[in-house]
Amino acid sequence: SIPENLACLSKLVFLHLSNNTLTGSIPNLGKLSKLQVLNLASNNLNGSIPQGLDNMKSLKRIDLSENELTGSLPETVGNLLKLKYLLLNANNLSGTITEKIGNLTDLLQLNLASNNLSGSIPMTLCELTQLEKIILAKNKISN
């Protein structure tokens, strides 16, 4: 599992633990206020996307893809105004895509493919004028 004491590394800018055999839930890493890259992709992590990510105002890239995460995409993700890459594909996320996603005006890539997301594509996506790639395939999205 990911040790909770990583949160004490207050100067940490880059956390890359992808392609391991990490299990358990993602601890609250909200104290890592300088973190710009959080890559925990391709592990066996479960549980929900932790609250507290919105305290990490410097985040530019979140890659939690290819895990076993459940729950919904937290509305607080809309507070990560510097975010350029949000990669949450190949999990078991459910619920709708939050309207708050439209706050991420620097976002270049959004990948929510291969989840169980439902509802419609929020109109606020039109606010993402920098967006170059959006992948929503293999969900339960309707009009």
Tab-separated table of N, CA and C in Angstrom:
chain	number	residue	atom	x	y	z
A	1	SER	N	0.841	-1.193	0.000
A	1	SER	CA	0.000	0.000	0.000
A	1	SER	C	0.884	1.255	0.000
A	2	ILE	N	0.257	2.381	-0.276
A	2	ILE	CA	0.976	3.654	-0.301
A	2	ILE	C	1.088	4.150	1.140
A	3	PRO	N	2.301	4.366	1.616
A	3	PRO	CA	2.455	4.818	3.003
A	3	PRO	C	1.878	6.217	3.221
A	4	GLU	N	1.091	6.368	4.288
A	4	GLU	CA	0.488	7.669	4.593
A	4	GLU	C	1.534	8.711	4.947
A	5	ASN	N	2.699	8.262	5.426
A	5	ASN	CA	3.717	9.230	5.832
A	5	ASN	C	4.366	9.937	4.644
A	6	LEU	N	4.017	9.565	3.410
A	6	LEU	CA	4.487	10.342	2.254
A	6	LEU	C	4.001	11.783	2.337
A	7	ALA	N	2.878	11.972	3.011
A	7	ALA	CA	2.295	13.309	3.138
A	7	ALA	C	3.206	14.277	3.895
A	8	CYS	N	4.213	13.753	4.585
A	8	CYS	CA	5.126	14.639	5.338
A	8	CYS	C	6.199	15.246	4.429
A	9	LEU	N	6.268	14.812	3.177
A	9	LEU	CA	7.290	15.316	2.249
A	9	LEU	C	6.785	16.609	1.602
A	10	SER	N	6.793	17.662	2.379
A	10	SER	CA	6.113	18.900	1.993
A	10	SER	C	6.713	19.586	0.769
A	11	LYS	N	7.929	19.259	0.385
A	11	LYS	CA	8.565	19.888	-0.783
A	11	LYS	C	8.425	19.037	-2.047
A	12	LEU	N	7.790	17.880	-1.920
A	12	LEU	CA	7.679	16.942	-3.031
A	12	LEU	C	6.925	17.570	-4.205
A	13	VAL	N	7.500	17.431	-5.408
A	13	VAL	CA	6.912	17.985	-6.621
A	13	VAL	C	6.415	16.872	-7.544
A	14	PHE	N	7.026	15.707	-7.471
A	14	PHE	CA	6.786	14.619	-8.429
A	14	PHE	C	6.653	13.314	-7.654
A	15	LEU	N	5.523	12.643	-7.770
A	15	LEU	CA	5.322	11.344	-7.131
A	15	LEU	C	4.882	10.354	-8.203
A	16	HIS	N	5.756	9.418	-8.528
A	16	HIS	CA	5.527	8.475	-9.619
A	16	HIS	C	5.711	7.065	-9.071
A	17	LEU	N	4.599	6.377	-8.856
A	17	LEU	CA	4.618	5.007	-8.332
A	17	LEU	C	3.867	4.055	-9.260
A	18	SER	N	3.821	4.375	-10.534
A	18	SER	CA	3.047	3.552	-11.470
A	18	SER	C	3.711	2.204	-11.723
A	19	ASN	N	2.906	1.279	-12.245
A	19	ASN	CA	3.377	-0.048	-12.655
A	19	ASN	C	4.055	-0.804	-11.520
A	20	ASN	N	3.387	-0.821	-10.382
A	20	ASN	CA	3.822	-1.609	-9.242
A	20	ASN	C	2.680	-2.548	-8.872
A	21	THR	N	2.742	-3.092	-7.702
A	21	THR	CA	1.657	-3.969	-7.234
A	21	THR	C	1.048	-3.388	-5.967
A	22	LEU	N	0.907	-2.063	-5.948
A	22	LEU	CA	0.332	-1.389	-4.788
A	22	LEU	C	-1.142	-1.735	-4.651
A	23	THR	N	-1.561	-1.979	-3.416
A	23	THR	CA	-2.957	-2.298	-3.132
A	23	THR	C	-3.481	-1.331	-2.077
A	24	GLY	N	-4.751	-1.455	-1.772
A	24	GLY	CA	-5.365	-0.600	-0.762
A	24	GLY	C	-5.841	0.703	-1.361
A	25	SER	N	-6.264	1.590	-0.499
A	25	SER	CA	-6.792	2.869	-0.967
A	25	SER	C	-5.680	3.916	-1.018
A	26	ILE	N	-5.962	4.989	-1.729
A	26	ILE	CA	-5.011	6.096	-1.842
A	26	ILE	C	-5.164	6.948	-0.587
A	27	PRO	N	-4.089	7.147	0.163
A	27	PRO	CA	-4.209	7.971	1.377
A	27	PRO	C	-4.431	9.439	1.021
A	28	ASN	N	-4.860	10.200	2.005
A	28	ASN	CA	-5.020	11.637	1.804
A	28	ASN	C	-3.640	12.265	1.686
A	29	LEU	N	-3.327	12.754	0.509
A	29	LEU	CA	-2.030	13.373	0.235
A	29	LEU	C	-2.164	14.891	0.139
A	30	GLY	N	-3.253	15.420	0.673
A	30	GLY	CA	-3.572	16.839	0.545
A	30	GLY	C	-2.519	17.792	1.089
A	31	LYS	N	-1.636	17.307	1.969
A	31	LYS	CA	-0.588	18.176	2.519
A	31	LYS	C	0.549	18.409	1.528
A	32	LEU	N	0.550	17.669	0.426
A	32	LEU	CA	1.603	17.825	-0.588
A	32	LEU	C	1.240	18.988	-1.513
A	33	SER	N	1.247	20.184	-0.959
A	33	SER	CA	0.734	21.344	-1.684
A	33	SER	C	1.607	21.764	-2.863
A	34	LYS	N	2.850	21.301	-2.922
A	34	LYS	CA	3.740	21.640	-4.041
A	34	LYS	C	3.730	20.590	-5.146
A	35	LEU	N	3.036	19.488	-4.908
A	35	LEU	CA	3.035	18.381	-5.870
A	35	LEU	C	2.453	18.824	-7.209
A	36	GLN	N	3.184	18.545	-8.295
A	36	GLN	CA	2.720	18.880	-9.636
A	36	GLN	C	2.304	17.647	-10.422
A	37	VAL	N	2.923	16.496	-10.121
A	37	VAL	CA	2.615	15.258	-10.847
A	37	VAL	C	2.306	14.157	-9.842
A	38	LEU	N	1.127	13.571	-9.967
A	38	LEU	CA	0.731	12.418	-9.166
A	38	LEU	C	0.426	11.281	-10.129
A	39	ASN	N	1.319	10.292	-10.179
A	39	ASN	CA	1.139	9.160	-11.083
A	39	ASN	C	1.139	7.874	-10.269
A	40	LEU	N	-0.045	7.294	-10.136
A	40	LEU	CA	-0.229	6.030	-9.424
A	40	LEU	C	-0.853	4.996	-10.358
A	41	ALA	N	-0.666	5.170	-11.659
A	41	ALA	CA	-1.305	4.328	-12.669
A	41	ALA	C	-0.802	2.887	-12.603
A	42	SER	N	-1.629	1.995	-13.085
A	42	SER	CA	-1.276	0.580	-13.279
A	42	SER	C	-0.828	-0.088	-11.985
A	43	ASN	N	-1.689	-0.008	-11.000
A	43	ASN	CA	-1.505	-0.710	-9.738
A	43	ASN	C	-2.799	-1.469	-9.454
A	44	ASN	N	-3.016	-1.830	-8.217
A	44	ASN	CA	-4.253	-2.501	-7.806
A	44	ASN	C	-4.927	-1.691	-6.705
A	45	LEU	N	-4.909	-0.380	-6.861
A	45	LEU	CA	-5.480	0.506	-5.848
A	45	LEU	C	-7.003	0.483	-5.923
A	46	ASN	N	-7.644	0.542	-4.753
A	46	ASN	CA	-9.106	0.532	-4.727
A	46	ASN	C	-9.625	1.652	-3.848
A	47	GLY	N	-10.914	1.668	-3.629
A	47	GLY	CA	-11.520	2.765	-2.882
A	47	GLY	C	-11.794	3.928	-3.798
A	48	SER	N	-12.128	5.047	-3.197
A	48	SER	CA	-12.498	6.212	-4.000
A	48	SER	C	-11.309	7.154	-4.178
A	49	ILE	N	-11.477	8.092	-5.082
A	49	ILE	CA	-10.480	9.148	-5.255
A	49	ILE	C	-10.532	9.974	-3.977
A	50	PRO	N	-9.409	10.142	-3.304
A	50	PRO	CA	-9.464	10.750	-1.972
A	50	PRO	C	-9.836	12.229	-1.989
A	51	GLN	N	-10.593	12.617	-0.969
A	51	GLN	CA	-10.822	14.038	-0.732
A	51	GLN	C	-9.460	14.611	-0.345
A	52	GLY	N	-9.268	15.850	-0.516
A	52	GLY	CA	-7.988	16.456	-0.172
A	52	GLY	C	-7.145	16.762	-1.393
A	53	LEU	N	-7.474	16.120	-2.522
A	53	LEU	CA	-6.728	16.447	-3.743
A	53	LEU	C	-6.862	17.929	-4.072
A	54	ASP	N	-8.008	18.510	-3.733
A	54	ASP	CA	-8.233	19.914	-4.070
A	54	ASP	C	-7.325	20.851	-3.280
A	55	ASN	N	-6.653	20.340	-2.241
A	55	ASN	CA	-5.661	21.151	-1.516
A	55	ASN	C	-4.344	21.222	-2.282
A	56	MET	N	-4.201	20.385	-3.281
A	56	MET	CA	-2.949	20.278	-4.033
A	56	MET	C	-3.039	21.184	-5.256
A	57	LYS	N	-3.027	22.473	-5.000
A	57	LYS	CA	-3.303	23.489	-6.032
A	57	LYS	C	-2.265	23.542	-7.141
A	58	SER	N	-1.086	22.925	-6.919
A	58	SER	CA	-0.026	22.957	-7.932
A	58	SER	C	-0.126	21.807	-8.932
A	59	LEU	N	-1.052	20.873	-8.719
A	59	LEU	CA	-1.132	19.692	-9.578
A	59	LEU	C	-1.358	20.066	-11.037
A	60	LYS	N	-0.513	19.490	-11.890
A	60	LYS	CA	-0.657	19.660	-13.335
A	60	LYS	C	-1.053	18.349	-14.005
A	61	ARG	N	-0.730	17.236	-13.352
A	61	ARG	CA	-1.018	15.928	-13.952
A	61	ARG	C	-1.459	14.956	-12.863
A	62	ILE	N	-2.614	14.344	-13.082
A	62	ILE	CA	-3.090	13.257	-12.235
A	62	ILE	C	-3.297	12.053	-13.144
A	63	ASP	N	-2.587	10.971	-12.835
A	63	ASP	CA	-2.774	9.720	-13.576
A	63	ASP	C	-3.036	8.618	-12.561
A	64	LEU	N	-4.307	8.253	-12.458
A	64	LEU	CA	-4.737	7.162	-11.579
A	64	LEU	C	-5.329	6.036	-12.424
A	65	SER	N	-4.974	5.991	-13.695
A	65	SER	CA	-5.556	5.025	-14.626
A	65	SER	C	-5.144	3.592	-14.292
A	66	GLU	N	-5.935	2.661	-14.787
A	66	GLU	CA	-5.662	1.229	-14.671
A	66	GLU	C	-5.474	0.776	-13.226
A	67	ASN	N	-6.469	1.117	-12.409
A	67	ASN	CA	-6.561	0.654	-11.036
A	67	ASN	C	-7.957	0.082	-10.837
A	68	GLU	N	-8.409	-0.006	-9.620
A	68	GLU	CA	-9.745	-0.531	-9.314
A	68	GLU	C	-10.528	0.481	-8.491
A	69	LEU	N	-10.357	1.756	-8.825
A	69	LEU	CA	-11.001	2.825	-8.065
A	69	LEU	C	-12.504	2.831	-8.308
A	70	THR	N	-13.244	3.125	-7.257
A	70	THR	CA	-14.705	3.160	-7.320
A	70	THR	C	-15.192	4.532	-6.854
A	71	GLY	N	-16.496	4.693	-6.858
A	71	GLY	CA	-17.075	5.973	-6.457
A	71	GLY	C	-17.142	6.918	-7.632
A	72	SER	N	-17.401	8.164	-7.335
A	72	SER	CA	-17.590	9.144	-8.401
A	72	SER	C	-16.392	10.072	-8.514
A	73	LEU	N	-16.375	10.826	-9.573
A	73	LEU	CA	-15.364	11.860	-9.788
A	73	LEU	C	-15.734	13.017	-8.864
A	74	PRO	N	-14.889	13.320	-7.861
A	74	PRO	CA	-15.276	14.361	-6.899
A	74	PRO	C	-15.418	15.734	-7.551
A	75	GLU	N	-16.434	16.476	-7.097
A	75	GLU	CA	-16.624	17.830	-7.618
A	75	GLU	C	-15.415	18.706	-7.335
A	76	THR	N	-14.688	18.387	-6.266
A	76	THR	CA	-13.534	19.203	-5.873
A	76	THR	C	-12.415	19.166	-6.908
A	77	VAL	N	-12.474	18.218	-7.849
A	77	VAL	CA	-11.458	18.194	-8.913
A	77	VAL	C	-11.514	19.512	-9.698
A	78	GLY	N	-12.652	20.153	-9.705
A	78	GLY	CA	-12.813	21.431	-10.394
A	78	GLY	C	-12.033	22.567	-9.769
A	79	ASN	N	-11.440	22.330	-8.583
A	79	ASN	CA	-10.631	23.355	-7.918
A	79	ASN	C	-9.161	23.297	-8.322
A	80	LEU	N	-8.787	22.302	-9.115
A	80	LEU	CA	-7.384	22.114	-9.508
A	80	LEU	C	-7.112	22.889	-10.795
A	81	LEU	N	-7.034	24.177	-10.665
A	81	LEU	CA	-7.042	25.069	-11.825
A	81	LEU	C	-5.799	25.000	-12.697
A	82	LYS	N	-4.711	24.408	-12.203
A	82	LYS	CA	-3.488	24.282	-13.007
A	82	LYS	C	-3.423	22.947	-13.746
A	83	LEU	N	-4.430	22.099	-13.539
A	83	LEU	CA	-4.407	20.748	-14.090
A	83	LEU	C	-4.406	20.769	-15.621
A	84	LYS	N	-3.476	20.003	-16.206
A	84	LYS	CA	-3.388	19.869	-17.657
A	84	LYS	C	-3.774	18.466	-18.127
A	85	TYR	N	-3.557	17.460	-17.278
A	85	TYR	CA	-3.861	16.073	-17.634
A	85	TYR	C	-4.629	15.420	-16.499
A	86	LEU	N	-5.810	14.899	-16.823
A	86	LEU	CA	-6.618	14.157	-15.870
A	86	LEU	C	-6.906	12.796	-16.497
A	87	LEU	N	-6.180	11.781	-16.016
A	87	LEU	CA	-6.221	10.451	-16.609
A	87	LEU	C	-6.746	9.470	-15.561
A	88	LEU	N	-8.008	9.091	-15.717
A	88	LEU	CA	-8.667	8.209	-14.753
A	88	LEU	C	-9.262	6.988	-15.446
A	89	ASN	N	-8.792	6.688	-16.635
A	89	ASN	CA	-9.345	5.596	-17.430
A	89	ASN	C	-9.059	4.238	-16.793
A	90	ALA	N	-9.880	3.259	-17.179
A	90	ALA	CA	-9.724	1.864	-16.766
A	90	ALA	C	-9.776	1.696	-15.244
A	91	ASN	N	-10.868	2.189	-14.670
A	91	ASN	CA	-11.191	1.997	-13.263
A	91	ASN	C	-12.643	1.532	-13.192
A	92	ASN	N	-13.253	1.677	-12.052
A	92	ASN	CA	-14.675	1.341	-11.889
A	92	ASN	C	-15.443	2.551	-11.380
A	93	LEU	N	-15.082	3.733	-11.876
A	93	LEU	CA	-15.742	4.957	-11.436
A	93	LEU	C	-17.179	4.986	-11.958
A	94	SER	N	-18.069	5.534	-11.150
A	94	SER	CA	-19.483	5.602	-11.529
A	94	SER	C	-20.003	7.010	-11.274
A	95	GLY	N	-21.275	7.209	-11.524
A	95	GLY	CA	-21.864	8.537	-11.377
A	95	GLY	C	-21.703	9.332	-12.655
A	96	THR	N	-21.894	10.611	-12.533
A	96	THR	CA	-21.833	11.479	-13.705
A	96	THR	C	-20.511	12.248	-13.727
A	97	ILE	N	-20.222	12.847	-14.852
A	97	ILE	CA	-19.057	13.726	-14.973
A	97	ILE	C	-19.476	15.079	-14.411
A	98	THR	N	-18.796	15.511	-13.379
A	98	THR	CA	-19.177	16.751	-12.698
A	98	THR	C	-19.114	17.975	-13.622
A	99	GLU	N	-20.091	18.846	-13.462
A	99	GLU	CA	-20.109	20.113	-14.204
A	99	GLU	C	-18.865	20.952	-13.891
A	100	LYS	N	-18.294	20.737	-12.714
A	100	LYS	CA	-17.126	21.521	-12.271
A	100	LYS	C	-15.901	21.268	-13.147
A	101	ILE	N	-15.957	20.239	-13.986
A	101	ILE	CA	-14.842	19.950	-14.888
A	101	ILE	C	-14.575	21.164	-15.790
A	102	GLY	N	-15.598	21.958	-16.019
A	102	GLY	CA	-15.465	23.152	-16.851
A	102	GLY	C	-14.567	24.224	-16.259
A	103	ASN	N	-14.237	24.107	-14.966
A	103	ASN	CA	-13.330	25.063	-14.327
A	103	ASN	C	-11.875	24.846	-14.735
A	104	LEU	N	-11.581	23.675	-15.297
A	104	LEU	CA	-10.197	23.296	-15.586
A	104	LEU	C	-9.777	23.825	-16.953
A	105	THR	N	-9.702	25.125	-17.056
A	105	THR	CA	-9.517	25.767	-18.366
A	105	THR	C	-8.129	25.557	-18.965
A	106	ASP	N	-7.167	25.032	-18.195
A	106	ASP	CA	-5.843	24.711	-18.741
A	106	ASP	C	-5.745	23.256	-19.197
A	107	LEU	N	-6.813	22.487	-19.015
A	107	LEU	CA	-6.779	21.052	-19.299
A	107	LEU	C	-6.503	20.787	-20.781
A	108	LEU	N	-5.513	19.899	-21.024
A	108	LEU	CA	-5.163	19.493	-22.382
A	108	LEU	C	-5.724	18.112	-22.712
A	109	GLN	N	-5.785	17.238	-21.702
A	109	GLN	CA	-6.205	15.867	-21.955
A	109	GLN	C	-7.089	15.365	-20.817
A	110	LEU	N	-8.225	14.809	-21.191
A	110	LEU	CA	-9.171	14.213	-20.251
A	110	LEU	C	-9.476	12.802	-20.718
A	111	ASN	N	-9.088	11.815	-19.913
A	111	ASN	CA	-9.353	10.424	-20.268
A	111	ASN	C	-10.118	9.766	-19.124
A	112	LEU	N	-11.388	9.499	-19.374
A	112	LEU	CA	-12.268	8.835	-18.413
A	112	LEU	C	-12.800	7.529	-19.003
A	113	ALA	N	-12.137	7.004	-20.019
A	113	ALA	CA	-12.601	5.805	-20.717
A	113	ALA	C	-12.614	4.588	-19.799
A	114	SER	N	-13.419	3.615	-20.172
A	114	SER	CA	-13.458	2.308	-19.513
A	114	SER	C	-13.756	2.413	-18.018
A	115	ASN	N	-14.843	3.108	-17.718
A	115	ASN	CA	-15.381	3.203	-16.368
A	115	ASN	C	-16.868	2.861	-16.448
A	116	ASN	N	-17.622	3.241	-15.455
A	116	ASN	CA	-19.070	3.044	-15.456
A	116	ASN	C	-19.788	4.382	-15.316
A	117	LEU	N	-19.234	5.409	-15.937
A	117	LEU	CA	-19.825	6.738	-15.849
A	117	LEU	C	-21.115	6.786	-16.653
A	118	SER	N	-22.073	7.542	-16.149
A	118	SER	CA	-23.385	7.621	-16.809
A	118	SER	C	-23.806	9.088	-16.915
A	119	GLY	N	-24.993	9.292	-17.409
A	119	GLY	CA	-25.485	10.654	-17.587
A	119	GLY	C	-24.990	11.232	-18.893
A	120	SER	N	-25.110	12.544	-19.000
A	120	SER	CA	-24.719	13.190	-20.253
A	120	SER	C	-23.368	13.882	-20.092
A	121	ILE	N	-22.810	14.242	-21.216
A	121	ILE	CA	-21.553	14.994	-21.232
A	121	ILE	C	-21.895	16.426	-20.820
A	122	PRO	N	-21.247	16.940	-19.774
A	122	PRO	CA	-21.625	18.279	-19.301
A	122	PRO	C	-21.320	19.370	-20.319
A	123	MET	N	-22.232	20.320	-20.402
A	123	MET	CA	-22.055	21.450	-21.323
A	123	MET	C	-20.832	22.282	-20.955
A	124	THR	N	-20.407	22.189	-19.704
A	124	THR	CA	-19.255	22.985	-19.260
A	124	THR	C	-17.959	22.556	-19.938
A	125	LEU	N	-17.962	21.407	-20.621
A	125	LEU	CA	-16.768	21.015	-21.374
A	125	LEU	C	-16.416	22.060	-22.432
A	126	CYS	N	-17.401	22.809	-22.870
A	126	CYS	CA	-17.161	23.860	-23.867
A	126	CYS	C	-16.245	24.952	-23.334
A	127	GLU	N	-16.093	25.028	-22.005
A	127	GLU	CA	-15.206	26.016	-21.393
A	127	GLU	C	-13.733	25.618	-21.540
A	128	LEU	N	-13.490	24.366	-21.905
A	128	LEU	CA	-12.119	23.837	-21.952
A	128	LEU	C	-11.511	24.105	-23.329
A	129	THR	N	-11.183	25.345	-23.571
A	129	THR	CA	-10.734	25.763	-24.899
A	129	THR	C	-9.336	25.261	-25.247
A	130	GLN	N	-8.565	24.804	-24.260
A	130	GLN	CA	-7.225	24.262	-24.516
A	130	GLN	C	-7.246	22.758	-24.762
A	131	LEU	N	-8.385	22.111	-24.509
A	131	LEU	CA	-8.484	20.651	-24.560
A	131	LEU	C	-8.132	20.119	-25.947
A	132	GLU	N	-7.166	19.199	-25.973
A	132	GLU	CA	-6.724	18.589	-27.226
A	132	GLU	C	-7.234	17.171	-27.386
A	133	LYS	N	-7.460	16.482	-26.268
A	133	LYS	CA	-7.877	15.085	-26.354
A	133	LYS	C	-8.866	14.787	-25.237
A	134	ILE	N	-10.011	14.232	-25.632
A	134	ILE	CA	-11.002	13.782	-24.661
A	134	ILE	C	-11.398	12.362	-25.037
A	135	ILE	N	-11.289	11.453	-24.077
A	135	ILE	CA	-11.613	10.054	-24.327
A	135	ILE	C	-12.622	9.617	-23.273
A	136	LEU	N	-13.831	9.318	-23.724
A	136	LEU	CA	-14.912	8.905	-22.835
A	136	LEU	C	-15.484	7.540	-23.238
A	137	ALA	N	-14.772	6.816	-24.087
A	137	ALA	CA	-15.252	5.535	-24.617
A	137	ALA	C	-15.467	4.524	-23.490
A	138	LYS	N	-16.316	3.554	-23.762
A	138	LYS	CA	-16.576	2.428	-22.855
A	138	LYS	C	-17.079	2.881	-21.491
A	139	ASN	N	-18.116	3.698	-21.526
A	139	ASN	CA	-18.852	4.115	-20.341
A	139	ASN	C	-20.336	3.893	-20.622
A	140	LYS	N	-21.187	4.489	-19.831
A	140	LYS	CA	-22.632	4.385	-20.019
A	140	LYS	C	-23.217	5.770	-20.237
A	141	ILE	N	-22.483	6.591	-20.970
A	141	ILE	CA	-22.872	7.977	-21.198
A	141	ILE	C	-23.994	8.021	-22.234
A	142	SER	N	-24.994	8.855	-21.947
A	142	SER	CA	-26.134	9.000	-22.860
A	142	SER	C	-26.324	10.482	-23.141
A	143	ASN	N	-27.297	10.783	-23.960
A	143	ASN	CA	-27.591	12.167	-24.288
A	143	ASN	C	-28.711	12.584	-23.405
